[in-house]
XYZ file of C-alpha atoms in Angstrom:
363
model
C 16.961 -15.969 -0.042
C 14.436 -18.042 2.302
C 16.927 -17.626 5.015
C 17.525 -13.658 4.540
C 15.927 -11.821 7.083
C 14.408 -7.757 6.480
C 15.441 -4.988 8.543
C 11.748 -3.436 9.320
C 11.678 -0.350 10.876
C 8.782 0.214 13.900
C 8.131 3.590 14.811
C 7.295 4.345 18.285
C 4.253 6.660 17.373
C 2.787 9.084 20.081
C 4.159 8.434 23.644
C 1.097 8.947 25.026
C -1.247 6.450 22.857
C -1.263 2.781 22.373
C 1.689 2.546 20.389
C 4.560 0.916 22.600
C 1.484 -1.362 23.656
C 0.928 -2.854 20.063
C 4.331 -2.864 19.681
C 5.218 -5.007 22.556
C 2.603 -7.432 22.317
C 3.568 -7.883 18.760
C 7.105 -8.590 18.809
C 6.875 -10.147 22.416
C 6.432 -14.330 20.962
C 9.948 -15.349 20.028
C 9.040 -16.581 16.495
C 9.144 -12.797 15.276
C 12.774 -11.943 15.309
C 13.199 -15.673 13.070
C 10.635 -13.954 10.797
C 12.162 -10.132 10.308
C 14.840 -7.755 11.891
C 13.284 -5.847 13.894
C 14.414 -2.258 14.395
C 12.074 0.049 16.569
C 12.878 3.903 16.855
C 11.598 4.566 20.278
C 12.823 5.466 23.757
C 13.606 2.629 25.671
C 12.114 4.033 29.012
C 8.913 4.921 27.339
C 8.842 1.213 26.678
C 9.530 0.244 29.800
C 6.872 1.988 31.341
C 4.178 0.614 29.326
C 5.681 -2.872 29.390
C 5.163 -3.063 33.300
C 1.468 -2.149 32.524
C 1.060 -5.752 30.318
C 1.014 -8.296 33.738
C 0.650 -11.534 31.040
C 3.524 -9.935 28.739
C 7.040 -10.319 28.961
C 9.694 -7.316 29.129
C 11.098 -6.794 25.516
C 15.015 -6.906 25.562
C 16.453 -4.720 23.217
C 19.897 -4.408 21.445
C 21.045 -0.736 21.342
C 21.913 0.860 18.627
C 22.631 4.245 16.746
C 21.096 3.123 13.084
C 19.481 0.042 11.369
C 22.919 -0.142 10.284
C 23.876 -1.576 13.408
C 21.311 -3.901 13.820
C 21.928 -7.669 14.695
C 20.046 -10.695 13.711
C 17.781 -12.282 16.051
C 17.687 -9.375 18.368
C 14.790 -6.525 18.885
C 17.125 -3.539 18.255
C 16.185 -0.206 19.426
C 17.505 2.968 18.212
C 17.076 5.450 21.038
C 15.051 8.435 19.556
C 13.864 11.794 21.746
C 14.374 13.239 24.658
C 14.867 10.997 28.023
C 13.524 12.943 30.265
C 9.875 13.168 28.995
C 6.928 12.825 31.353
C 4.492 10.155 30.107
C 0.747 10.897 30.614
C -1.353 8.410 29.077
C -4.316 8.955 27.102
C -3.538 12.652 26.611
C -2.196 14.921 23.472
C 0.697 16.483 24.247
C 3.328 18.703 22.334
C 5.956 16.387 24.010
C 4.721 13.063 22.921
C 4.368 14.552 19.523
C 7.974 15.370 19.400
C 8.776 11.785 20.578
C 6.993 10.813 17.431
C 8.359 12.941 15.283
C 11.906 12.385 16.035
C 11.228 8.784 15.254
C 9.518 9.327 12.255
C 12.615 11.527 11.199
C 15.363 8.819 12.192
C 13.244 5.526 10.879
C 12.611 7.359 7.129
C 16.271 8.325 7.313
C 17.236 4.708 7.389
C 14.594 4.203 5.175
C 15.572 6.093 2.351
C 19.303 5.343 2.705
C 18.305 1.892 2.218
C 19.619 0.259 5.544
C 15.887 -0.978 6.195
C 13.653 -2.790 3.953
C 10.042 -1.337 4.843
C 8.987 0.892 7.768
C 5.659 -0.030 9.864
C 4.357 3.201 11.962
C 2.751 3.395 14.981
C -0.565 6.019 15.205
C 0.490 9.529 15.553
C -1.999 12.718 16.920
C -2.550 15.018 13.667
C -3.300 17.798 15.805
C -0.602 17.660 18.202
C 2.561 17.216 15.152
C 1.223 20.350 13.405
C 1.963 22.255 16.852
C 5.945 20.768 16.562
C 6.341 21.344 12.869
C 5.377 18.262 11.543
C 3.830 20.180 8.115
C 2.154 17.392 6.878
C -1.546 15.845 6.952
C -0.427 12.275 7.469
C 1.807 9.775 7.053
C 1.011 8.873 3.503
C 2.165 12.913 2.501
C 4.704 12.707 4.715
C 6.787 9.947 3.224
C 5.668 11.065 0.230
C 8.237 14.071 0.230
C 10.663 12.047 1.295
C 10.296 9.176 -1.625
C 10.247 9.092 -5.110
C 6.866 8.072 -7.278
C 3.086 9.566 -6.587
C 1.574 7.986 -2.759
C -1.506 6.066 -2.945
C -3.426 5.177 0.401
C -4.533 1.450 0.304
C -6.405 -0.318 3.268
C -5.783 -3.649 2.545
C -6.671 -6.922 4.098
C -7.896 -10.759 3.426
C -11.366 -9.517 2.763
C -10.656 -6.332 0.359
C -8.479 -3.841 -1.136
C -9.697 -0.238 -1.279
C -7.366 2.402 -2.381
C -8.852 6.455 -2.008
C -8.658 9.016 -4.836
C -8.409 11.754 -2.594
C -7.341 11.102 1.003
C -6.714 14.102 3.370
C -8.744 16.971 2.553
C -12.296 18.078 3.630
C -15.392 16.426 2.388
C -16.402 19.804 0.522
C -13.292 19.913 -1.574
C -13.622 16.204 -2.742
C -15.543 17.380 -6.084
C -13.849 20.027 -7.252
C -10.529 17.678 -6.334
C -11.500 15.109 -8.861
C -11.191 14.673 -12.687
C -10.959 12.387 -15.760
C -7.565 12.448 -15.825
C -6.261 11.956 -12.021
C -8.770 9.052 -11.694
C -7.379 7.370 -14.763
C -3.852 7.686 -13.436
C -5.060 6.508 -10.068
C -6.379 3.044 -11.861
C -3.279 2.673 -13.566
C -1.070 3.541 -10.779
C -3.145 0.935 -9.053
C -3.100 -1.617 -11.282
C 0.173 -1.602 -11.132
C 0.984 -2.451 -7.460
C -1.698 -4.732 -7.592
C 0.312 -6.732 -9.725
C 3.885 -5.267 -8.003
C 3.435 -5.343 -4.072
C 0.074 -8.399 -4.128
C 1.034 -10.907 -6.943
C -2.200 -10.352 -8.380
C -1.801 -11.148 -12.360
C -4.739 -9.218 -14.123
C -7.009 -6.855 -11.775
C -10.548 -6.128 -11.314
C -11.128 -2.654 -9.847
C -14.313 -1.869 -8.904
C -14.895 2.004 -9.251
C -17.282 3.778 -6.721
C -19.146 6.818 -7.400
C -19.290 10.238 -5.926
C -23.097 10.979 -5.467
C -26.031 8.637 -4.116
C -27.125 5.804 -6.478
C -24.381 6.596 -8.575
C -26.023 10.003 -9.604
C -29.031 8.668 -11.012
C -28.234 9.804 -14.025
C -27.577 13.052 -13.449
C -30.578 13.404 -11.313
C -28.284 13.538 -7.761
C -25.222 15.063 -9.643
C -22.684 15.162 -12.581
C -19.611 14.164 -11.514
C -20.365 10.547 -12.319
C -21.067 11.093 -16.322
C -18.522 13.719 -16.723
C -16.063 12.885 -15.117
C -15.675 9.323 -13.676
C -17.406 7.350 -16.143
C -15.007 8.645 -19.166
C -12.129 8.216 -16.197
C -13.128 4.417 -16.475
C -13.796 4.326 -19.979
C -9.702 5.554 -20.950
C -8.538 3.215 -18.611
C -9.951 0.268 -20.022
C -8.511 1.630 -23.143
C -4.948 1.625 -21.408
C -5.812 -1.922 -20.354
C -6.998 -1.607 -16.829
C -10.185 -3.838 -15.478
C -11.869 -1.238 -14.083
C -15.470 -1.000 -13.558
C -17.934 1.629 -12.383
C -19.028 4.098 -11.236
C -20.644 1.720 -8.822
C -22.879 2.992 -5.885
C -21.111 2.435 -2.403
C -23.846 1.062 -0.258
C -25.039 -1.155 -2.798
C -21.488 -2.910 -3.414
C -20.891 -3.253 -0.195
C -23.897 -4.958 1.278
C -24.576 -6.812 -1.588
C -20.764 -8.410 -0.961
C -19.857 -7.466 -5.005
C -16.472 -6.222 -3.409
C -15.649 -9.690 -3.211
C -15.649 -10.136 -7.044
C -13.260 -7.850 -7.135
C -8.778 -7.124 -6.350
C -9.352 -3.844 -4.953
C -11.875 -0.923 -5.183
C -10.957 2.729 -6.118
C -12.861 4.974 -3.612
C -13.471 8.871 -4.113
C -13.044 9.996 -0.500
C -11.576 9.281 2.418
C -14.877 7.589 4.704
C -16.481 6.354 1.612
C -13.564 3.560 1.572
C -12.335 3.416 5.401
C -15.879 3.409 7.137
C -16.972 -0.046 5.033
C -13.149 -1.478 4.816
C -13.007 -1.041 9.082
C -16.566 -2.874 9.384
C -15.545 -5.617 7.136
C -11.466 -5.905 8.169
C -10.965 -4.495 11.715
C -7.373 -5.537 12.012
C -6.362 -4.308 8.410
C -3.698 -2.264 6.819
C -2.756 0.747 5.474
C -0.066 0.483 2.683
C 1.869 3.794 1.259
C 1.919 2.345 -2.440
C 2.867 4.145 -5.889
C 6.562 5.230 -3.945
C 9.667 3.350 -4.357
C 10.093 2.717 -0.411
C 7.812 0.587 1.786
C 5.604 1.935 4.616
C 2.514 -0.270 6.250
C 1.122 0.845 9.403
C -2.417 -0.535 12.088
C -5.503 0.568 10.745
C -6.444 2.443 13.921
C -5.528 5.886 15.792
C -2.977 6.741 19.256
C -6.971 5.552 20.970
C -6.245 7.524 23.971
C -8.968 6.807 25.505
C -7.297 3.343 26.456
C -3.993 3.851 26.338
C -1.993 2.984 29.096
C -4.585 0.025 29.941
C -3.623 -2.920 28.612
C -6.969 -2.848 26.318
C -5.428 -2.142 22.965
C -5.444 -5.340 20.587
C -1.807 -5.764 18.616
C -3.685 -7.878 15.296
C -3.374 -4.614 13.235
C 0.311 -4.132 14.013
C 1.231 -7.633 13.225
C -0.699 -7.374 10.055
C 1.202 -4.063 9.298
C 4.361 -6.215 10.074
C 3.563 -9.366 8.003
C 1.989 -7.063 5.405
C 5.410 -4.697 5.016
C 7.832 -7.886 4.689
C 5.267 -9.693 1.903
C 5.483 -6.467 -0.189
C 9.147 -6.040 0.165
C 9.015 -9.729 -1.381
C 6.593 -9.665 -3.831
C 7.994 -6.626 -5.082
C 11.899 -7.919 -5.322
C 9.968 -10.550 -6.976
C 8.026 -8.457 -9.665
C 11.064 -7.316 -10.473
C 12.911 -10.695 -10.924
C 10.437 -12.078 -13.165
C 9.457 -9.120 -14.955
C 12.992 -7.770 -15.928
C 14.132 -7.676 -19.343
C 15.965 -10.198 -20.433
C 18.508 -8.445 -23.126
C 18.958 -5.701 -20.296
C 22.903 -6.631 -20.520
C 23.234 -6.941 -23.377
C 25.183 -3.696 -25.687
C 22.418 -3.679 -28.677
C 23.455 -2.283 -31.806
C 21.026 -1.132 -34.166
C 20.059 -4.023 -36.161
C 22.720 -6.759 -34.311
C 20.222 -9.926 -34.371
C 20.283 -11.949 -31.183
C 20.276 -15.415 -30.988
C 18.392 -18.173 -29.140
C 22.112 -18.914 -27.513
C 21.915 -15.363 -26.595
C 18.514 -15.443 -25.420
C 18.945 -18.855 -22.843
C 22.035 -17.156 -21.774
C 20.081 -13.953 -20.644
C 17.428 -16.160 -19.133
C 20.717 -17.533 -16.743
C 21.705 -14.386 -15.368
């Protein structure tokens, strides 16, 4: 198995942003195709272009291909995605970069999902710009979402701290009335769960933060706390889960209690990002809860220096080495958590033996 090597998927993101930048610089040293497949859905001419922009970075060479299907060992295989005849303006939103970035969204989750690729990593796309070219989706994490099985959950994740959101894409003045008891309680067991799935973490803590300032004072700065995420916390402890809270944002985070902690449920989307980007700039964002694979940076298309050779690849080879642990730890889970009678024919009452017991334990 050590010498088995993932097919990872690498979208191209928007044209116009730093994606091909990221994605040169982190496949350019040699050492990455021993580590992974890669497969990036791009066009190859868009790559060139911002390749002769990177003076201290070598020109990628890429093996052609139609599918991840077709993708050889030891080589950066492309799969040509979009049209070829695309102008390329740097730094700006356009409806044509968008549709760059959808089409290889489109092909890499097609690969994806037919199981010819092991994870996909995806470069920044412009929200704004997809909804003009029919993208119909807030994000990434929805997006794969329809195309998956299981319930998404957004996790930044990094060496410092886990935080996973209860509610991701919507407006700050929905959050409230988007919560309750029992979506929070099925958040901390989802998440529980791919703690111990996709990080190899045996028994979680989860830290649970609260909605209102100082944790609602008790009811003083709102209810949402004692009605709803307090009980939330209280049934999943009694469904086994190590959770903890509510807990008061600012006060976990610059006190540094997150570090007692495997990961930390957050109620809205800049409640968790804004503290996990200050703490873990070159972090990840993991699509868990489906039964496919999808990391990506922790950053935007950053227009503003695209096209400069400014943009800093960490967060894309985090995404990378990120994707390919999961897809291991999770093939793992699976190994060691199986059941070991699975293949067996049970019939009512048949006793099984110790012989048939060591026998299971050898398959």
């Amino acid at each position: 198995m050590s010498e088995y090597k993932y097919k990872i998927g690498i979208t191209q993101g928007d044209t116009n942003g730093i994606g091909w930048e990221v994605i040169i610089k982190a496949l350019s040293h040699p050492s990455m195709v021993e580590l992974f497949t890669p497969v990036v859905y791009g066009a190859k001419h868009i790559a060139e272009f911002y390749a002769r922009g990177l003076e201290d970075i070598e020109p990628l060479h890429f093996n052609i291909c139609n599918s991840a299907a077709e993708a050889r060992k030891g080589k950066i295989n492309l799969v040509e995605c979009g049209a070829k005849d695309i102008r390329i303006e740097a730094g700006c939103a356009t409806e044509e970069s968008a549709k760059q970035a959808l089409d290889a969204l489109e092909r890499a989750s097609a690969d994806l999902v037919a199981g010819d690729l092991a994870a996909v990593v995806t470069a920044p796309i412009n929200k704004e710009s997809m909804q003009k070219v029919g993208f119909g989706f807030t994000g990434h994490t929805e997006y794969f979402a329809s195309k998956a099985e299981g319930e998404p959950m957004m996790i930044m994740c990094s060496d410092v701290l886990r935080v996973a959101l209860q509610t991701v894409h919507i407006p700050v003045d929905k959050v409230a009335e988007s919560l309750s008891a029992e979506k929070i309680t099925a958040s901390l067991v989802a998440l529980r769960q791919t703690l111990k799935q996709d990080f190899g973490v045996v028994e979680p803590r989860i830290a649970v933060l609260s909605l209102n300032p100082h944790a609602g004072d008790g009811g003083l700065l709102g209810s949402e706390e004692e009605q709803i995420i307090r009980p939330a916390v209280q049934e999943a402890a009694n469904q086994g889960v190590l959770a903890f809270g509510p807990m008061a944002a600012d006060g976990l985070f610059a006190s540094g209690g997150y570090a007692k902690y495997d990961a930390i449920l957050a109620m809205y989307h800049d409640q968790g990002l804004a503290p996990f980007k200050a703490l873990s700039p070159d972090g990840v964002n993991f699509t868990a809860g489906l039964n496919i694979v999808r990391t990506s940076p922790d950053h935007g298309t950053a227009f503003d220096i695209a096209g400069k050779n400014l943009a800093d690849a960490q967060s894309m080879r985090n995404a990378i080495y990120e994707a390919i642990d999961i897809v291991r730890r999770r093939s793992d889970y699976k190994f060691w958590s199986r059941n070991p009678l699975e293949h067996f024919e049970r019939e009512k009452g048949r006793d099984v033996s110790m012989k048939d017991l060591q026998a299971a334990e050898g398959n």
